Coordinates of C-alpha atoms and ligand atoms in Angstrom, one line a residue:
M1 CA -17.5 4.5 -111.8
S2 CA -20.4 6.5 -111.8
Y3 CA -21.0 7.8 -115.2
Q4 CA -22.4 11.1 -114.4
L5 CA -23.0 12.8 -116.9
P6 CA -23.1 17.0 -117.3
P7 CA -25.7 18.7 -116.4
D8 CA -26.9 20.0 -120.1
F9 CA -26.0 16.9 -122.2
L10 CA -29.6 16.7 -124.0
W11 CA -31.6 13.3 -124.1
G12 CA -33.5 12.0 -126.9
V13 CA -35.0 9.9 -128.9
A14 CA -35.2 10.0 -132.8
T15 CA -37.6 8.7 -135.4
S16 CA -38.6 9.7 -139.2
A17 CA -41.3 10.3 -141.3
Y18 CA -41.4 7.4 -143.5
Q19 CA -40.5 5.0 -141.1
I20 CA -43.9 6.1 -138.7
E21 CA -46.3 8.6 -139.9
G22 CA -48.7 6.5 -142.3
A23 CA -51.2 8.3 -143.7
A24 CA -49.5 8.0 -146.8
E25 CA -52.3 9.7 -149.1
E26 CA -54.2 12.2 -146.5
G27 CA -53.6 15.8 -146.1
G28 CA -52.4 16.5 -150.1
R29 CA -49.1 14.5 -149.3
K30 CA -48.1 12.8 -152.6
P31 CA -45.9 9.5 -153.3
S32 CA -42.3 9.5 -151.5
V33 CA -40.2 7.1 -153.8
W34 CA -40.5 5.1 -150.6
D35 CA -44.2 4.3 -151.9
V36 CA -43.3 3.3 -154.8
F37 CA -40.4 1.4 -153.7
S38 CA -41.8 -0.5 -151.1
S39 CA -45.6 -1.3 -153.0
T40 CA -43.2 -2.6 -156.0
P41 CA -43.5 -6.9 -155.3
K42 CA -40.3 -8.1 -153.8
R43 CA -37.9 -5.4 -152.2
T44 CA -39.1 -5.4 -148.8
I45 CA -40.0 -8.7 -146.7
N46 CA -43.5 -9.5 -146.9
G47 CA -44.4 -6.5 -148.9
D48 CA -45.1 -3.8 -146.6
T49 CA -45.3 -0.4 -146.8
G50 CA -45.1 2.8 -144.8
T51 CA -48.8 3.1 -145.8
V52 CA -50.4 2.9 -141.9
A53 CA -46.9 2.6 -140.8
N54 CA -47.4 3.5 -136.4
D55 CA -50.1 5.8 -138.1
H56 CA -48.4 8.3 -136.3
Y57 CA -50.0 11.2 -138.1
H58 CA -53.0 10.6 -136.7
R59 CA -51.5 9.3 -133.2
Y60 CA -48.7 11.7 -132.3
E61 CA -51.0 13.6 -128.9
S62 CA -50.4 10.2 -127.7
D63 CA -46.7 9.4 -128.3
V64 CA -45.8 12.7 -127.3
K65 CA -47.3 12.0 -123.9
W66 CA -45.0 8.6 -124.4
M67 CA -42.1 11.0 -125.1
V68 CA -43.3 13.0 -121.4
E69 CA -43.3 9.8 -119.4
L70 CA -39.5 8.6 -120.7
G71 CA -38.8 12.5 -118.9
V72 CA -37.5 12.8 -122.3
K73 CA -36.2 16.4 -123.6
H74 CA -35.5 15.9 -127.3
Y75 CA -37.0 14.7 -130.1
R76 CA -35.7 14.4 -133.7
F77 CA -38.3 13.9 -136.1
S78 CA -38.0 14.4 -139.9
I79 CA -40.0 15.6 -141.8
A80 CA -41.2 14.5 -144.8
W81 CA -41.0 16.5 -148.4
S82 CA -43.6 15.3 -150.5
R83 CA -46.4 16.5 -147.5
I84 CA -45.0 20.2 -147.5
I85 CA -43.9 20.5 -151.6
P86 CA -45.8 16.8 -153.1
D87 CA -44.6 17.4 -156.0
G88 CA -41.3 18.2 -155.4
R89 CA -41.2 21.6 -156.5
G90 CA -43.1 24.4 -156.8
K91 CA -46.9 25.1 -154.7
V92 CA -47.0 24.8 -150.9
N93 CA -49.0 22.4 -149.1
E94 CA -50.4 24.3 -146.1
T95 CA -52.3 21.8 -145.0
G96 CA -48.1 19.3 -145.2
V97 CA -47.4 21.9 -143.3
D98 CA -50.2 22.2 -140.5
F99 CA -49.1 18.8 -139.4
Y100 CA -45.6 19.3 -138.4
R101 CA -47.0 23.1 -136.6
R102 CA -49.6 21.0 -134.5
L103 CA -46.4 17.8 -133.4
C104 CA -44.3 20.9 -132.6
D105 CA -47.1 22.9 -131.0
C106 CA -47.8 19.9 -129.0
L107 CA -44.0 19.1 -127.7
L108 CA -43.1 22.4 -126.9
E109 CA -46.0 22.4 -124.5
N110 CA -44.6 19.1 -123.1
G111 CA -41.6 21.3 -122.6
I112 CA -39.5 18.8 -125.1
T113 CA -37.2 20.3 -128.1
P114 CA -38.0 19.9 -131.4
H115 CA -34.4 19.0 -134.0
A116 CA -36.1 18.1 -137.5
T117 CA -33.9 16.6 -140.3
L118 CA -35.4 18.1 -143.3
F119 CA -34.5 14.6 -145.1
H120 CA -34.1 11.0 -144.0
W121 CA -34.8 9.6 -147.6
D122 CA -38.1 9.9 -148.7
S123 CA -37.8 12.6 -151.7
P124 CA -41.0 13.4 -153.6
Q125 CA -41.8 10.1 -156.3
A126 CA -42.4 14.0 -158.9
L127 CA -38.6 14.6 -158.9
E128 CA -37.7 10.5 -159.9
K129 CA -39.7 10.9 -162.8
R130 CA -38.6 14.7 -163.6
Y131 CA -34.9 14.2 -164.1
G132 CA -34.5 10.9 -161.4
S133 CA -34.2 12.2 -158.3
W134 CA -30.4 13.0 -157.0
R135 CA -28.6 11.9 -160.4
S136 CA -29.8 15.9 -160.5
R137 CA -27.7 18.5 -160.2
E138 CA -31.6 20.3 -160.4
M139 CA -31.6 18.4 -157.3
A140 CA -29.7 20.2 -154.6
K141 CA -31.9 23.5 -155.9
D142 CA -34.7 21.9 -155.3
F143 CA -34.1 20.4 -152.0
A144 CA -32.9 23.9 -151.2
D145 CA -36.7 25.9 -151.9
Y146 CA -38.0 23.3 -149.7
C147 CA -35.7 24.2 -147.1
T148 CA -36.6 27.9 -147.2
A149 CA -40.8 27.0 -148.0
I150 CA -40.6 24.9 -144.6
V151 CA -38.1 27.1 -142.4
G152 CA -39.8 29.9 -143.1
R153 CA -43.0 28.7 -141.8
L154 CA -41.8 26.6 -139.0
G155 CA -38.5 28.6 -137.9
D156 CA -40.9 30.3 -135.2
R157 CA -41.3 27.1 -133.2
V158 CA -38.3 24.7 -134.7
T159 CA -34.2 26.7 -134.5
N160 CA -33.1 22.7 -134.7
W161 CA -32.4 21.9 -138.1
M162 CA -30.5 19.1 -139.7
T163 CA -30.8 19.3 -143.6
L164 CA -29.5 15.3 -144.6
N165 CA -29.4 12.0 -143.5
E166 CA -27.0 9.5 -144.0
I167 CA -26.1 10.8 -147.6
A168 CA -24.3 7.3 -148.3
C169 CA -27.6 5.5 -147.0
F170 CA -29.9 7.3 -149.9
T171 CA -28.1 7.4 -152.9
H172 CA -25.5 4.6 -152.8
L173 CA -27.8 2.3 -151.4
G174 CA -30.1 3.3 -153.7
Y175 CA -28.0 3.3 -156.9
D176 CA -25.2 1.7 -156.9
V177 CA -26.8 -2.0 -157.6
A178 CA -25.5 -3.1 -160.5
G179 CA -25.4 -7.3 -159.4
V180 CA -26.5 -7.1 -156.3
P181 CA -30.2 -6.4 -155.1
Q182 CA -31.6 -3.3 -154.8
M183 CA -31.5 -2.0 -150.9
A184 CA -33.6 1.3 -151.6
P185 CA -35.5 3.3 -154.1
G186 CA -33.3 4.6 -157.2
S187 CA -32.9 3.9 -161.2
R188 CA -30.2 1.8 -161.5
V189 CA -26.3 2.9 -162.5
W190 CA -24.0 0.8 -163.1
R191 CA -21.2 3.3 -163.2
K192 CA -19.4 3.6 -159.9
K193 CA -18.9 7.3 -161.2
D194 CA -22.4 8.0 -161.7
V195 CA -23.2 6.5 -157.9
W196 CA -20.6 9.0 -156.5
Q197 CA -22.4 12.1 -158.6
T198 CA -25.1 11.0 -156.9
S199 CA -23.7 11.6 -153.2
H200 CA -21.6 14.7 -154.8
H201 CA -25.3 16.0 -155.5
A202 CA -26.3 15.4 -152.1
L203 CA -23.5 17.4 -150.4
L204 CA -24.4 20.1 -152.6
A205 CA -28.1 19.7 -151.6
H206 CA -27.2 19.5 -147.2
G207 CA -24.8 23.0 -148.9
L208 CA -27.3 25.0 -150.5
G209 CA -30.0 24.0 -147.8
C210 CA -27.7 25.2 -144.8
Q211 CA -27.8 28.5 -146.9
A212 CA -31.2 28.6 -147.3
I213 CA -32.2 27.6 -143.8
R214 CA -30.1 30.5 -142.3
A215 CA -31.5 32.6 -144.2
A216 CA -35.5 32.1 -144.4
S217 CA -35.1 31.4 -140.2
P218 CA -36.9 34.6 -138.6
R219 CA -34.6 33.4 -135.4
P220 CA -30.9 32.5 -135.0
C221 CA -30.9 28.4 -135.4
S222 CA -28.1 25.6 -135.1
V223 CA -27.7 24.5 -138.2
A224 CA -26.5 20.3 -139.1
L225 CA -25.3 17.4 -141.2
V226 CA -26.5 14.0 -140.0
D227 CA -23.7 11.2 -141.1
N228 CA -23.3 7.5 -140.4
P229 CA -18.9 6.8 -141.2
G230 CA -17.7 3.6 -141.6
V231 CA -16.2 3.5 -137.7
T232 CA -12.7 2.0 -137.5
V233 CA -11.6 1.3 -134.1
P234 CA -7.9 -0.1 -133.3
L235 CA -8.0 -3.5 -131.9
T236 CA -5.7 -2.6 -129.4
E237 CA -5.4 1.1 -128.2
S238 CA -1.8 0.6 -128.5
P239 CA 0.2 3.8 -130.5
A240 CA 0.0 1.7 -133.7
D241 CA -3.2 0.6 -133.5
I242 CA -4.0 3.6 -133.2
I243 CA -2.8 4.8 -135.8
A244 CA -3.9 2.6 -138.4
A245 CA -7.1 3.3 -137.1
Q246 CA -7.0 7.2 -138.1
T247 CA -5.5 5.9 -141.1
A248 CA -8.0 3.6 -142.3
F249 CA -10.5 6.1 -141.6
R250 CA -9.7 7.7 -144.8
T251 CA -11.0 5.5 -147.6
N252 CA -13.3 3.5 -144.7
W253 CA -16.2 3.0 -147.0
V254 CA -17.5 6.0 -148.2
N255 CA -15.8 8.5 -145.9
G256 CA -13.5 10.0 -147.9
G257 CA -16.6 10.9 -150.2
I258 CA -18.8 12.3 -147.5
I259 CA -18.2 13.1 -144.4
F260 CA -14.4 14.6 -145.3
P261 CA -16.0 16.7 -147.9
A262 CA -18.5 18.3 -145.5
L263 CA -16.4 18.7 -142.6
T264 CA -12.8 20.0 -144.2
G265 CA -13.6 21.1 -147.8
Q266 CA -12.1 18.6 -149.9
Y267 CA -12.1 14.6 -150.6
D268 CA -9.4 12.5 -148.8
E269 CA -7.1 12.4 -151.5
V270 CA -5.6 9.2 -150.8
F271 CA -9.9 8.5 -151.3
L272 CA -9.7 10.6 -154.4
Q273 CA -7.2 8.4 -156.0
S274 CA -8.5 5.5 -155.2
L275 CA -11.5 6.2 -156.9
G276 CA -9.3 7.6 -160.1
R277 CA -11.5 8.1 -163.2
E278 CA -14.8 7.2 -160.8
A279 CA -14.7 10.4 -159.2
P280 CA -17.6 12.6 -159.6
V281 CA -17.7 15.8 -161.7
I282 CA -17.1 18.8 -159.4
R283 CA -17.8 21.8 -160.3
S284 CA -15.3 25.1 -159.3
G285 CA -17.2 26.7 -156.2
D286 CA -19.4 23.0 -155.8
M287 CA -16.3 22.4 -152.8
E288 CA -17.3 25.5 -151.0
T289 CA -21.0 25.3 -151.6
I290 CA -20.5 21.6 -149.5
H291 CA -18.0 23.1 -146.7
Q292 CA -20.3 25.3 -144.6
P293 CA -20.1 26.6 -141.0
L294 CA -22.1 24.4 -138.7
D295 CA -23.1 24.5 -136.0
A296 CA -23.5 21.0 -134.8
F297 CA -23.0 17.4 -136.7
G298 CA -24.6 14.0 -135.8
L299 CA -23.9 10.9 -136.0
N300 CA -25.2 8.0 -136.6
I301 CA -23.5 4.8 -135.0
Y302 CA -24.2 1.4 -135.3
T303 CA -21.3 -0.7 -135.2
G304 CA -17.6 -0.7 -136.2
S305 CA -14.9 -2.2 -138.0
H306 CA -12.1 -3.6 -135.5
V307 CA -8.2 -2.6 -137.5
R308 CA -4.5 -3.1 -136.4
A309 CA -0.9 -1.6 -137.5
S310 CA 0.7 -3.8 -139.8
Q311 CA 4.2 -4.2 -142.0
K312 CA 2.7 -4.5 -145.3
V313 CA 1.1 -1.2 -147.5
P314 CA -0.1 1.0 -146.4
G315 CA 0.2 0.2 -142.7
Y316 CA -2.7 -1.6 -141.2
E317 CA -4.9 -4.1 -141.6
Y318 CA -9.0 -5.0 -141.0
V319 CA -9.5 -7.5 -138.8
A320 CA -11.9 -9.7 -139.6
Y321 CA -15.3 -11.0 -137.0
P322 CA -14.6 -14.2 -135.5
K323 CA -17.2 -16.6 -135.7
S324 CA -18.6 -16.1 -132.5
Y325 CA -19.2 -12.3 -132.0
P326 CA -22.0 -10.9 -130.7
R327 CA -24.6 -9.6 -133.5
M328 CA -27.8 -7.8 -133.2
H329 CA -31.1 -8.5 -134.8
M330 CA -29.6 -7.4 -138.6
P331 CA -26.6 -8.9 -140.7
W332 CA -24.5 -6.0 -140.5
L333 CA -24.9 -5.1 -136.8
W334 CA -22.2 -6.2 -134.6
L335 CA -21.4 -5.4 -131.1
V336 CA -19.0 -2.9 -131.2
P337 CA -19.4 -0.1 -128.5
E338 CA -16.1 1.3 -128.8
S339 CA -17.1 2.6 -132.5
I340 CA -19.0 5.1 -130.7
Y341 CA -15.9 7.1 -128.7
W342 CA -13.9 6.4 -132.2
A343 CA -16.4 8.4 -133.5
I344 CA -16.3 10.9 -131.8
R345 CA -12.2 10.9 -131.8
H346 CA -11.9 10.7 -135.5
V347 CA -13.6 13.9 -136.0
A348 CA -11.8 15.8 -134.1
E349 CA -8.3 14.1 -134.8
V350 CA -8.8 12.5 -138.4
L351 CA -11.2 15.9 -139.5
N352 CA -9.1 18.3 -137.3
R353 CA -12.5 19.6 -136.2
P354 CA -11.9 19.2 -132.9
E355 CA -14.4 22.4 -132.1
L356 CA -17.0 20.7 -133.6
P357 CA -20.3 20.6 -131.4
L358 CA -21.1 16.7 -131.8
L359 CA -24.2 14.9 -131.0
I360 CA -24.8 10.7 -131.6
T361 CA -28.5 11.9 -133.4
E362 CA -28.7 7.7 -133.6
N363 CA -27.7 4.9 -131.9
G364 CA -29.9 1.5 -130.6
C365 CA -30.8 -1.9 -132.2
A366 CA -32.9 -4.2 -133.2
A367 CA -33.4 -7.1 -131.0
Q368 CA -35.7 -10.4 -131.3
D369 CA -38.5 -8.5 -128.7
E370 CA -41.1 -11.4 -127.6
V371 CA -43.9 -10.7 -125.5
T372 CA -44.2 -12.7 -122.4
Q373 CA -47.5 -14.0 -121.1
Q374 CA -47.8 -11.1 -118.7
G375 CA -47.7 -8.8 -121.8
E376 CA -44.2 -7.7 -121.1
I377 CA -40.8 -7.5 -123.6
L378 CA -38.1 -7.6 -121.2
D379 CA -34.8 -6.4 -123.9
S380 CA -32.2 -7.2 -121.5
D381 CA -29.6 -7.5 -124.8
R382 CA -31.1 -3.9 -125.3
I383 CA -30.3 -2.8 -122.4
L384 CA -27.0 -4.6 -122.9
Y385 CA -25.9 -3.3 -126.0
L386 CA -27.5 0.4 -125.4
R387 CA -25.6 0.3 -121.7
Q388 CA -22.4 -0.1 -123.4
Y389 CA -22.5 2.3 -126.0
L390 CA -24.2 5.1 -123.8
Q391 CA -20.1 3.9 -121.5
S392 CA -18.5 4.6 -124.5
A393 CA -20.3 8.1 -125.4
H394 CA -19.6 8.9 -122.0
R395 CA -15.8 7.8 -122.4
A396 CA -15.5 11.0 -124.8
V397 CA -17.3 13.4 -122.5
A398 CA -15.2 12.9 -119.5
E399 CA -12.5 13.0 -122.0
G400 CA -12.9 16.5 -122.8
Y401 CA -14.5 15.8 -126.8
P402 CA -17.1 18.8 -127.1
L403 CA -20.3 15.8 -127.4
Q404 CA -23.5 17.5 -126.0
G405 CA -26.4 15.1 -126.3
Y406 CA -27.7 11.3 -127.4
F407 CA -30.4 10.5 -129.5
L408 CA -31.2 6.7 -128.8
W409 CA -32.9 5.4 -131.8
S410 CA -35.9 4.6 -132.2
L411 CA -39.0 5.9 -129.6
M412 CA -41.2 3.0 -131.1
D413 CA -40.6 -0.2 -133.3
N414 CA -41.2 1.2 -137.3
F415 CA -40.5 0.3 -140.5
E416 CA -37.5 -0.5 -140.8
W417 CA -37.2 0.1 -144.5
A418 CA -36.7 -2.8 -147.2
W419 CA -36.4 -4.6 -144.1
G420 CA -40.1 -3.6 -143.1
Y421 CA -42.0 -4.7 -139.5
D422 CA -39.4 -7.2 -139.1
R423 CA -36.5 -5.7 -137.1
R424 CA -38.2 -4.0 -134.4
F425 CA -35.2 -0.6 -133.0
G426 CA -38.0 0.7 -130.7
I427 CA -38.2 0.9 -127.0
L428 CA -41.7 0.9 -127.2
Y429 CA -43.0 -2.2 -128.9
N430 CA -45.5 -1.7 -131.1
D431 CA -48.4 -4.0 -132.2
F432 CA -49.4 -3.0 -136.0
S433 CA -52.6 -4.5 -135.6
T434 CA -53.9 -2.2 -133.2
Q435 CA -50.9 0.9 -133.1
Q436 CA -51.2 -0.7 -129.2
R437 CA -47.9 0.7 -127.6
T438 CA -46.2 -0.6 -124.9
P439 CA -42.5 0.3 -123.0
K440 CA -40.4 -2.7 -123.3
A441 CA -37.5 -3.4 -119.7
S442 CA -35.4 -1.0 -122.2
F443 CA -37.6 2.1 -121.9
Y444 CA -37.6 2.1 -118.3
W445 CA -34.3 1.9 -118.3
Y446 CA -33.4 4.6 -120.4
A447 CA -35.6 7.0 -118.1
E448 CA -33.7 6.0 -115.3
C449 CA -30.5 7.1 -116.7
I450 CA -32.7 10.4 -118.0
R451 CA -33.3 10.6 -114.5
Q452 CA -30.4 9.8 -112.7
N453 CA -28.6 11.6 -115.6
R454 CA -26.2 9.2 -116.1
V455 CA -25.8 5.2 -117.6
A456 CA -28.0 3.9 -115.0
Ligands
LIG501 O1 -34.1 3.3 -139.5 C1 -33.3 3.3 -139.9 C2 -32.7 4.7 -139.7 O2 -33.8 5.1 -140.7 C3 -31.3 5.0 -140.6 N1 -30.2 4.8 -139.3 C4 -30.4 3.9 -139.9 C5 -31.4 2.8 -138.9 C6 -31.5 1.1 -138.0 O3 -31.1 1.3 -139.4

């Protein structure tokens, strides 16, 4: 099999603002919740923060040169709300907007299309103080106003917009902290209902954000949401295991309360029943606001769970990973390449959205990279991971599912949230003491995929 992809397949790389920009106190930027969280003792490994990160704010031109060398034609990055409206609402900081103007100009001059995510977790701390960020419905309105401000200013350069990245992570992992160490910012809430309320507000922000983007864009544009569903993978591909995986997908992790409302306009019924009194308050009109027409949908896929048919109610069971099951350098990063194919197929068949153009907006892995005496990083483990996931993406395309492109996470090693700089997801190695970037073997392998337009 040659694993050839269609001529118009989008090859990209992805990053996010807080994870690479640094320059936390420059250009009028004010603190985000991640500045405060990461500078609080014991919140991140080694007390790492994104204050300097990859210093991309000052080095974006040379980072774009690396993209040119890679041959990539699409770049997904995020915009920091706290650079654009440092107080969360109110006055726009034009110096912050200018940074993204310069970045986009540099991308466009180099033939690279910008894909901008408007929110990748780093909300202004001022809104945390004012009303507890996502705990309040006000956050959705403030987010939409921020969308209006930035899309109106950058819409002459950017036509591919993504509203929010991974709602479950910045709501459920931030607020649902009863009894477990907090993995992300968010004031502690003890009731599940309050946690579900935060993700409901984020869904509203997505809906209002879509409307704001379309109203503010000076040119026709594409609007997407980016989600990381819990992917159920049939253990065998027997018809019974496939039905089991499809059934389980509805209630796996937070799917029924996030990807379902976004794509169908309703919380999944079985899921809502299982929440019972812990379900969020849904006001009249909310579901219409949330269920906006989309031009694309982004899937961030890293792993999956195996499911098989069972005689017992509910007709399926999860299969635990055996002791020697392969895993990359994160506790949750089991090697389940089929998860890409099944995520795509579940959107088409379980969510009944076979027409919706899809993008893999993130896929990649952390590996224990070592620099050899010759200064090379021979990450054959990362190549093994990426090749198998891309083959699974190819299968989806070959079977006719509307997968349009793939963004590798990540262009370079960066600030991996609570794991700080301890975990490396990049295909460029970053020496954080010198900010020197070095291509890993996976960089050259991915360049070959792009050059040959196939999974090499
Ligand atoms: O680094 C993160 C990213 O910010 C969101 N998706 C998962 C990546 C790896 O954990």
